[in-house]
């Protein structure tokens, strides 16, 4: 492993933030990580969300979690966005590039990207 | 699956769902073979369930704990002339010592061998998805070893969760450095 001293430094930096995290999670991003999702490419999608939520300074507001099969395997990778007081948004056939856009426009800008949602697929 | 590292990600999800406190992912490589072991101390399976898990048509939609994942890994191993085994002790049979061990052996020089792929991303994804679980990852290639043990990390981190981005990034960089060190040797 890398030097554990670096981890100790992270602990020092995170001390105050850990308290903040308790009240966080206004927005929840859930990535389907069952066999169907993984085979369709969910791993890079999940990792891009984790990376970009931090890079865009959204870590206090947005949590990224994983779930099992959502039941719409043909649309994997599937990403659901939950926000208190709003309807759930289901993004389908996601890629890392689309994840960048969702972070930028939806999580940061508050605007749902309609053409990536499951409703656009039905039409 | 395009990479064996994706099979690892998939199979270890079963260990998370089984409520394991400790999950080990071990890779042992020789010039010709790769042996993959995924071991957990989760709730395990009864022998009846265990007999069915390698059959893709055994699973019903309500049984989410098993599915196509194990048949896919078994096929990936056997199509290289390798082997597959799964052992499990259910919590109901032995409350003191239970869990599941999945083992797969691959012949790397076989035409149908699936490359290991981005195992670093798999380890990071697993830790991000189950930050309260203790993960032990070890990849031995002859004399060389790449290893990470979250129990050791936790002692240094105190209450800082493993899924904090800075910690996840440390894990990724740490593994990448270890792998890179080998490439230059």
mmCIF file of C-alpha atoms in Angstrom:
data_model
loop_
_atom_site.group_PDB
_atom_site.id
_atom_site.type_symbol
_atom_site.label_atom_id
_atom_site.label_comp_id
_atom_site.label_asym_id
_atom_site.label_seq_id
_atom_site.Cartn_x
_atom_site.Cartn_y
_atom_site.Cartn_z
ATOM 1 C CA UNK A 1 0.000 0.000 0.000
ATOM 2 C CA UNK A 2 0.947 3.642 -0.374
ATOM 3 C CA UNK A 3 2.195 5.445 2.686
ATOM 4 C CA UNK A 4 -0.321 5.355 5.522
ATOM 5 C CA UNK A 5 0.930 8.802 6.556
ATOM 6 C CA UNK A 6 -0.983 10.171 3.584
ATOM 7 C CA UNK A 7 -4.121 8.554 4.962
ATOM 8 C CA UNK A 8 -3.518 10.223 8.326
ATOM 9 C CA UNK A 9 -3.291 13.538 6.488
ATOM 10 C CA UNK A 10 -6.634 12.816 4.812
ATOM 11 C CA UNK A 11 -8.120 12.149 8.227
ATOM 12 C CA UNK A 12 -6.914 15.528 9.476
ATOM 13 C CA UNK A 13 -8.378 17.307 6.452
ATOM 14 C CA UNK A 14 -11.679 15.423 6.691
ATOM 15 C CA UNK A 15 -12.287 15.929 10.415
ATOM 16 C CA UNK A 16 -14.673 18.849 9.949
ATOM 17 C CA UNK A 17 -16.250 17.498 6.792
ATOM 18 C CA UNK A 18 -17.310 14.235 8.393
ATOM 19 C CA UNK A 19 -19.713 16.116 10.637
ATOM 20 C CA UNK A 20 -21.134 17.915 7.594
ATOM 21 C CA UNK A 21 -21.758 14.655 5.775
ATOM 22 C CA UNK A 22 -24.247 13.549 8.412
ATOM 23 C CA UNK A 23 -26.831 16.052 7.213
ATOM 24 C CA UNK A 24 -26.016 15.655 3.540
ATOM 25 C CA UNK A 25 -27.657 13.832 0.678
ATOM 26 C CA UNK A 26 -30.345 16.174 -0.643
ATOM 27 C CA UNK A 27 -29.853 14.390 -3.960
ATOM 28 C CA UNK A 28 -29.249 10.655 -4.259
ATOM 29 C CA UNK A 29 -27.752 9.156 -7.421
ATOM 30 C CA UNK A 30 -28.315 5.389 -7.601
ATOM 31 C CA UNK A 31 -26.483 3.251 -10.148
ATOM 32 C CA UNK A 32 -27.717 -0.273 -10.976
ATOM 33 C CA UNK A 33 -24.831 -2.699 -10.337
ATOM 34 C CA UNK A 34 -26.308 -6.152 -10.860
ATOM 35 C CA UNK A 35 -24.977 -8.589 -13.481
ATOM 36 C CA UNK A 36 -27.024 -6.854 -16.200
ATOM 37 C CA UNK A 37 -25.757 -3.377 -15.303
ATOM 38 C CA UNK A 38 -22.127 -4.444 -14.914
ATOM 39 C CA UNK A 39 -22.135 -6.295 -18.250
ATOM 40 C CA UNK A 40 -23.656 -3.247 -19.967
ATOM 41 C CA UNK A 41 -20.954 -0.886 -18.629
ATOM 42 C CA UNK A 42 -22.163 0.432 -15.253
ATOM 43 C CA UNK A 43 -18.696 0.434 -13.638
ATOM 44 C CA UNK A 44 -17.254 3.414 -15.559
ATOM 45 C CA UNK A 45 -20.579 5.261 -15.183
ATOM 46 C CA UNK A 46 -20.535 4.821 -11.394
ATOM 47 C CA UNK A 47 -16.891 5.828 -11.130
ATOM 48 C CA UNK A 48 -17.428 8.943 -13.254
ATOM 49 C CA UNK A 49 -20.298 10.064 -11.007
ATOM 50 C CA UNK A 50 -18.158 9.531 -7.883
ATOM 51 C CA UNK A 51 -15.285 11.471 -9.471
ATOM 52 C CA UNK A 52 -17.330 14.346 -10.899
ATOM 53 C CA UNK A 53 -19.543 14.882 -7.847
ATOM 54 C CA UNK A 54 -16.320 15.487 -5.929
ATOM 55 C CA UNK A 55 -14.618 17.507 -8.687
ATOM 56 C CA UNK A 56 -17.635 19.822 -9.078
ATOM 57 C CA UNK A 57 -17.827 20.437 -5.327
ATOM 58 C CA UNK A 58 -21.195 18.688 -4.950
ATOM 59 C CA UNK A 59 -20.131 16.161 -2.300
ATOM 60 C CA UNK A 60 -22.100 17.887 0.474
ATOM 61 C CA UNK A 61 -25.306 17.826 -1.564
ATOM 62 C CA UNK A 62 -25.115 14.629 -3.609
ATOM 63 C CA UNK A 63 -24.524 11.020 -2.545
ATOM 64 C CA UNK A 64 -23.744 8.292 -5.063
ATOM 65 C CA UNK A 65 -24.816 4.761 -4.188
ATOM 66 C CA UNK A 66 -25.173 1.359 -5.864
ATOM 67 C CA UNK A 67 -28.153 -0.938 -6.105
ATOM 68 C CA UNK A 68 -29.059 -4.321 -7.580
ATOM 69 C CA UNK A 69 -31.202 -5.082 -10.612
ATOM 70 C CA UNK A 70 -33.830 -2.381 -11.184
ATOM 71 C CA UNK A 71 -35.804 -4.650 -13.518
ATOM 72 C CA UNK A 72 -35.245 -2.921 -16.847
ATOM 73 C CA UNK A 73 -32.133 -4.793 -17.933
ATOM 74 C CA UNK A 74 -32.529 -3.860 -21.619
ATOM 75 C CA UNK A 75 -31.964 -0.206 -20.676
ATOM 76 C CA UNK A 76 -28.796 -0.738 -18.598
ATOM 77 C CA UNK A 77 -26.687 1.009 -17.469
ATOM 78 C CA UNK A 78 -29.521 2.649 -15.524
ATOM 79 C CA UNK A 79 -29.082 5.594 -13.153
ATOM 80 C CA UNK A 80 -31.838 6.928 -10.910
ATOM 81 C CA UNK A 81 -31.784 10.404 -9.393
ATOM 82 C CA UNK A 82 -33.839 10.971 -6.251
ATOM 83 C CA UNK A 83 -34.446 14.452 -4.919
ATOM 84 C CA UNK A 84 -36.773 15.334 -2.035
ATOM 85 C CA UNK A 85 -40.060 16.782 -3.276
ATOM 86 C CA UNK A 86 -39.423 15.877 -6.909
ATOM 87 C CA UNK A 87 -40.271 12.921 -9.133
ATOM 88 C CA UNK A 88 -37.590 10.266 -9.541
ATOM 89 C CA UNK A 89 -35.629 10.676 -12.777
ATOM 90 C CA UNK A 90 -34.479 7.472 -14.532
ATOM 91 C CA UNK A 91 -31.599 7.825 -16.961
ATOM 92 C CA UNK A 92 -31.032 4.874 -19.303
ATOM 93 C CA UNK A 93 -28.263 3.511 -21.534
ATOM 94 C CA UNK A 94 -25.793 5.649 -19.656
ATOM 95 C CA UNK A 95 -22.123 6.206 -20.481
ATOM 96 C CA UNK A 96 -19.340 8.019 -18.638
ATOM 97 C CA UNK A 97 -19.745 10.937 -21.069
ATOM 98 C CA UNK A 98 -23.481 11.175 -20.379
ATOM 99 C CA UNK A 99 -22.661 11.040 -16.648
ATOM 100 C CA UNK A 100 -20.523 14.182 -17.061
ATOM 101 C CA UNK A 101 -23.507 15.942 -18.612
ATOM 102 C CA UNK A 102 -25.936 14.778 -15.907
ATOM 103 C CA UNK A 103 -23.588 16.095 -13.202
ATOM 104 C CA UNK A 104 -23.179 19.413 -14.975
ATOM 105 C CA UNK A 105 -26.752 20.092 -16.128
ATOM 106 C CA UNK A 106 -28.932 18.182 -13.680
ATOM 107 C CA UNK A 107 -27.091 17.812 -10.374
ATOM 108 C CA UNK A 108 -25.411 21.220 -10.611
ATOM 109 C CA UNK A 109 -27.822 23.143 -12.840
ATOM 110 C CA UNK A 110 -31.100 21.567 -11.726
ATOM 111 C CA UNK A 111 -32.219 20.780 -15.277
ATOM 112 C CA UNK A 112 -33.255 17.219 -16.193
ATOM 113 C CA UNK A 113 -31.767 15.980 -19.495
ATOM 114 C CA UNK A 114 -34.992 14.667 -21.004
ATOM 115 C CA UNK A 115 -33.465 12.874 -23.998
ATOM 116 C CA UNK A 116 -31.449 10.519 -21.747
ATOM 117 C CA UNK A 117 -34.422 9.514 -19.599
ATOM 118 C CA UNK A 118 -36.526 6.380 -19.935
ATOM 119 C CA UNK A 119 -39.509 8.496 -21.083
ATOM 120 C CA UNK A 120 -37.554 9.387 -24.214
ATOM 121 C CA UNK A 121 -37.094 5.653 -24.897
ATOM 122 C CA UNK A 122 -40.817 4.933 -24.635
ATOM 123 C CA UNK A 123 -41.689 7.618 -27.161
ATOM 124 C CA UNK B 1 -18.460 -9.943 -19.513
ATOM 125 C CA UNK B 2 -15.654 -8.224 -21.406
ATOM 126 C CA UNK B 3 -13.160 -8.470 -18.519
ATOM 127 C CA UNK B 4 -12.703 -10.924 -15.648
ATOM 128 C CA UNK B 5 -12.512 -7.922 -13.329
ATOM 129 C CA UNK B 6 -16.207 -7.358 -14.126
ATOM 130 C CA UNK B 7 -16.994 -10.927 -13.071
ATOM 131 C CA UNK B 8 -15.167 -10.208 -9.798
ATOM 132 C CA UNK B 9 -17.268 -7.063 -9.294
ATOM 133 C CA UNK B 10 -20.423 -9.052 -9.981
ATOM 134 C CA UNK B 11 -19.638 -12.051 -7.771
ATOM 135 C CA UNK B 12 -18.498 -9.894 -4.852
ATOM 136 C CA UNK B 13 -21.875 -8.117 -4.947
ATOM 137 C CA UNK B 14 -23.339 -11.444 -3.775
ATOM 138 C CA UNK B 15 -20.990 -11.340 -0.770
ATOM 139 C CA UNK B 16 -22.155 -7.799 0.042
ATOM 140 C CA UNK B 17 -25.794 -8.886 -0.203
ATOM 141 C CA UNK B 18 -25.004 -11.853 2.067
ATOM 142 C CA UNK B 19 -24.169 -9.312 4.776
ATOM 143 C CA UNK B 20 -20.473 -10.201 4.985
ATOM 144 C CA UNK B 21 -18.289 -8.239 7.403
ATOM 145 C CA UNK B 22 -15.114 -9.404 5.642
ATOM 146 C CA UNK B 23 -14.679 -10.040 1.937
ATOM 147 C CA UNK B 24 -11.425 -11.263 0.419
ATOM 148 C CA UNK B 25 -10.575 -11.054 -3.270
ATOM 149 C CA UNK B 26 -7.448 -13.029 -4.085
ATOM 150 C CA UNK B 27 -5.711 -13.461 -7.433
ATOM 151 C CA UNK B 28 -2.814 -15.877 -7.866
ATOM 152 C CA UNK B 29 -1.043 -15.803 -11.210
ATOM 153 C CA UNK B 30 1.564 -18.013 -12.777
ATOM 154 C CA UNK B 31 2.860 -17.802 -16.325
ATOM 155 C CA UNK B 32 0.002 -20.043 -17.508
ATOM 156 C CA UNK B 33 -2.785 -19.757 -14.953
ATOM 157 C CA UNK B 34 -4.881 -17.314 -12.974
ATOM 158 C CA UNK B 35 -6.676 -18.506 -9.863
ATOM 159 C CA UNK B 36 -9.406 -16.252 -8.537
ATOM 160 C CA UNK B 37 -10.830 -16.680 -5.030
ATOM 161 C CA UNK B 38 -13.643 -14.611 -3.542
ATOM 162 C CA UNK B 39 -14.260 -15.463 0.110
ATOM 163 C CA UNK B 40 -16.789 -13.978 2.506
ATOM 164 C CA UNK B 41 -18.189 -14.513 5.987
ATOM 165 C CA UNK B 42 -21.747 -13.684 4.958
ATOM 166 C CA UNK B 43 -24.920 -15.664 5.632
ATOM 167 C CA UNK B 44 -23.937 -18.488 3.267
ATOM 168 C CA UNK B 45 -26.323 -20.836 1.486
ATOM 169 C CA UNK B 46 -27.952 -24.113 2.423
ATOM 170 C CA UNK B 47 -26.747 -27.115 0.432
ATOM 171 C CA UNK B 48 -30.048 -27.128 -1.501
ATOM 172 C CA UNK B 49 -29.586 -23.565 -2.701
ATOM 173 C CA UNK B 50 -25.904 -24.176 -3.373
ATOM 174 C CA UNK B 51 -26.678 -27.058 -5.757
ATOM 175 C CA UNK B 52 -28.819 -24.738 -7.856
ATOM 176 C CA UNK B 53 -26.648 -21.641 -8.175
ATOM 177 C CA UNK B 54 -24.625 -22.782 -11.182
ATOM 178 C CA UNK B 55 -27.837 -23.359 -13.153
ATOM 179 C CA UNK B 56 -28.881 -20.115 -14.873
ATOM 180 C CA UNK B 57 -32.503 -21.269 -15.034
ATOM 181 C CA UNK B 58 -32.682 -22.017 -11.344
ATOM 182 C CA UNK B 59 -33.140 -18.383 -10.372
ATOM 183 C CA UNK B 60 -36.532 -16.780 -10.183
ATOM 184 C CA UNK B 61 -37.069 -13.048 -10.347
ATOM 185 C CA UNK B 62 -37.769 -12.954 -6.623
ATOM 186 C CA UNK B 63 -34.452 -14.592 -5.763
ATOM 187 C CA UNK B 64 -32.102 -11.693 -6.229
ATOM 188 C CA UNK B 65 -29.207 -13.169 -4.260
ATOM 189 C CA UNK B 66 -28.117 -15.362 -7.157
ATOM 190 C CA UNK B 67 -28.582 -15.096 -10.891
ATOM 191 C CA UNK B 68 -26.586 -15.229 -14.103
ATOM 192 C CA UNK B 69 -23.414 -14.094 -12.380
ATOM 193 C CA UNK B 70 -22.143 -17.475 -11.202
ATOM 194 C CA UNK B 71 -22.983 -19.364 -14.441
ATOM 195 C CA UNK B 72 -21.135 -16.650 -16.390
ATOM 196 C CA UNK B 73 -17.999 -16.952 -14.252
ATOM 197 C CA UNK B 74 -18.124 -20.767 -14.405
ATOM 198 C CA UNK B 75 -18.370 -20.621 -18.192
ATOM 199 C CA UNK B 76 -15.522 -18.088 -18.440
ATOM 200 C CA UNK B 77 -13.259 -20.434 -16.455
ATOM 201 C CA UNK B 78 -14.300 -23.719 -18.069
ATOM 202 C CA UNK B 79 -14.006 -22.395 -21.616
ATOM 203 C CA UNK B 80 -10.263 -21.948 -20.978
ATOM 204 C CA UNK B 81 -9.962 -25.575 -19.842
ATOM 205 C CA UNK B 82 -9.967 -24.355 -16.248
ATOM 206 C CA UNK B 83 -12.272 -25.155 -13.361
ATOM 207 C CA UNK B 84 -14.816 -23.637 -11.022
ATOM 208 C CA UNK B 85 -15.973 -24.429 -7.503
ATOM 209 C CA UNK B 86 -18.243 -22.907 -4.909
ATOM 210 C CA UNK B 87 -18.443 -23.890 -1.264
ATOM 211 C CA UNK B 88 -20.807 -22.473 1.289
ATOM 212 C CA UNK B 89 -21.840 -22.943 4.908
ATOM 213 C CA UNK B 90 -25.139 -21.369 5.824
ATOM 214 C CA UNK B 91 -25.596 -19.368 8.990
ATOM 215 C CA UNK B 92 -28.498 -21.639 9.950
ATOM 216 C CA UNK B 93 -26.215 -24.698 9.782
ATOM 217 C CA UNK B 94 -23.275 -23.134 11.611
ATOM 218 C CA UNK B 95 -23.887 -19.800 13.377
ATOM 219 C CA UNK B 96 -20.229 -19.591 14.445
ATOM 220 C CA UNK B 97 -18.511 -20.153 11.127
ATOM 221 C CA UNK B 98 -20.362 -19.486 7.886
ATOM 222 C CA UNK B 99 -19.785 -17.910 4.504
ATOM 223 C CA UNK B 100 -19.105 -18.633 0.873
ATOM 224 C CA UNK B 101 -15.946 -19.245 -1.145
ATOM 225 C CA UNK B 102 -15.964 -19.030 -4.928
ATOM 226 C CA UNK B 103 -12.919 -20.280 -6.803
ATOM 227 C CA UNK B 104 -12.170 -20.167 -10.511
ATOM 228 C CA UNK B 105 -9.077 -21.303 -12.354
ATOM 229 C CA UNK B 106 -8.231 -19.952 -15.804
ATOM 230 C CA UNK B 107 -5.673 -20.996 -18.381
ATOM 231 C CA UNK B 108 -4.331 -17.669 -19.581
ATOM 232 C CA UNK B 109 -2.884 -18.927 -22.840
ATOM 233 C CA UNK B 110 -6.135 -20.462 -24.018
ATOM 234 C CA UNK B 111 -7.788 -18.746 -26.989
ATOM 235 C CA UNK B 112 -10.992 -18.196 -24.989
ATOM 236 C CA UNK B 113 -9.323 -16.575 -21.979
ATOM 237 C CA UNK B 114 -10.976 -13.274 -21.039
ATOM 238 C CA UNK B 115 -8.380 -10.717 -19.937
ATOM 239 C CA UNK B 116 -8.441 -9.584 -16.312
ATOM 240 C CA UNK B 117 -8.928 -5.938 -17.306
ATOM 241 C CA UNK B 118 -9.250 -3.006 -14.938
ATOM 242 C CA UNK B 119 -9.127 -4.716 -11.564
ATOM 243 C CA UNK B 120 -8.244 -1.427 -9.828
ATOM 244 C CA UNK B 121 -11.610 0.048 -10.858
ATOM 245 C CA UNK B 122 -13.342 -3.068 -9.595
ATOM 246 C CA UNK B 123 -11.700 -2.811 -6.158
ATOM 247 C CA UNK B 124 -12.551 0.910 -5.905
ATOM 248 C CA UNK B 125 -16.141 0.277 -7.008
ATOM 249 C CA UNK B 126 -16.595 -2.499 -4.441
ATOM 250 C CA UNK B 127 -15.249 -0.370 -1.587
ATOM 251 C CA UNK B 128 -17.401 2.584 -2.679
ATOM 252 C CA UNK B 129 -20.483 0.353 -2.721
ATOM 253 C CA UNK B 130 -19.877 -1.262 0.680
ATOM 254 C CA UNK B 131 -17.634 1.074 2.688
ATOM 255 C CA UNK B 132 -18.506 -0.539 6.012
ATOM 256 C CA UNK B 133 -17.299 -3.958 4.881
ATOM 257 C CA UNK B 134 -13.670 -4.888 5.412
ATOM 258 C CA UNK B 135 -12.010 -5.654 2.089
ATOM 259 C CA UNK B 136 -8.814 -7.560 1.573
ATOM 260 C CA UNK B 137 -7.536 -7.571 -1.991
ATOM 261 C CA UNK B 138 -4.342 -9.371 -2.936
ATOM 262 C CA UNK B 139 -2.922 -10.030 -6.384
ATOM 263 C CA UNK B 140 0.171 -12.219 -6.476
ATOM 264 C CA UNK B 141 2.150 -12.625 -9.685
ATOM 265 C CA UNK B 142 5.061 -14.898 -8.875
ATOM 266 C CA UNK B 143 7.258 -12.931 -6.478
ATOM 267 C CA UNK B 144 5.302 -9.716 -6.844
ATOM 268 C CA UNK B 145 2.273 -8.715 -4.784
ATOM 269 C CA UNK B 146 -0.273 -5.900 -5.016
ATOM 270 C CA UNK B 147 -2.367 -5.690 -1.878
ATOM 271 C CA UNK B 148 -4.830 -3.534 -0.019
ATOM 272 C CA UNK B 149 -6.465 -4.196 3.347
ATOM 273 C CA UNK B 150 -9.160 -1.772 4.493
ATOM 274 C CA UNK B 151 -8.955 -2.956 8.117
ATOM 275 C CA UNK B 152 -5.425 -1.499 8.303
ATOM 276 C CA UNK B 153 -6.600 1.685 6.610
ATOM 277 C CA UNK B 154 -9.484 2.105 9.032
ATOM 278 C CA UNK B 155 -7.103 2.135 12.010
ATOM 279 C CA UNK B 156 -5.415 5.201 10.536
ATOM 280 C CA UNK B 157 -8.592 6.840 9.239
ATOM 281 C CA UNK B 158 -10.548 6.737 12.491
ATOM 282 C CA UNK B 159 -14.131 7.686 11.654
ATOM 283 C CA UNK B 160 -13.477 8.904 8.114
ATOM 284 C CA UNK B 161 -15.621 6.716 5.848
ATOM 285 C CA UNK B 162 -13.936 4.656 3.131
ATOM 286 C CA UNK B 163 -16.298 6.080 0.526
ATOM 287 C CA UNK B 164 -15.028 9.642 1.027
ATOM 288 C CA UNK B 165 -13.698 10.679 -2.344
ATOM 289 C CA UNK B 166 -10.210 11.456 -1.014
ATOM 290 C CA UNK B 167 -9.945 7.989 0.496
ATOM 291 C CA UNK B 168 -11.225 6.274 -2.656
ATOM 292 C CA UNK B 169 -8.738 8.259 -4.679
ATOM 293 C CA UNK B 170 -5.930 7.253 -2.304
ATOM 294 C CA UNK B 171 -6.899 3.602 -2.797
ATOM 295 C CA UNK B 172 -6.915 3.977 -6.589
ATOM 296 C CA UNK B 173 -3.555 5.779 -6.681
ATOM 297 C CA UNK B 174 -2.064 3.314 -4.225
ATOM 298 C CA UNK B 175 -3.047 0.311 -6.357
ATOM 299 C CA UNK B 176 -2.029 1.986 -9.621
ATOM 300 C CA UNK B 177 1.399 2.813 -8.177
ATOM 301 C CA UNK B 178 1.927 -0.769 -7.053
ATOM 302 C CA UNK B 179 0.961 -2.132 -10.454
ATOM 303 C CA UNK B 180 3.083 0.488 -12.247
ATOM 304 C CA UNK B 181 6.099 -0.409 -10.114
ATOM 305 C CA UNK B 182 5.949 -3.915 -11.536
ATOM 306 C CA UNK B 183 5.723 -2.822 -15.140
ATOM 307 C CA UNK B 184 9.056 -1.017 -14.912
ATOM 308 C CA UNK B 185 10.898 -3.863 -13.198
#
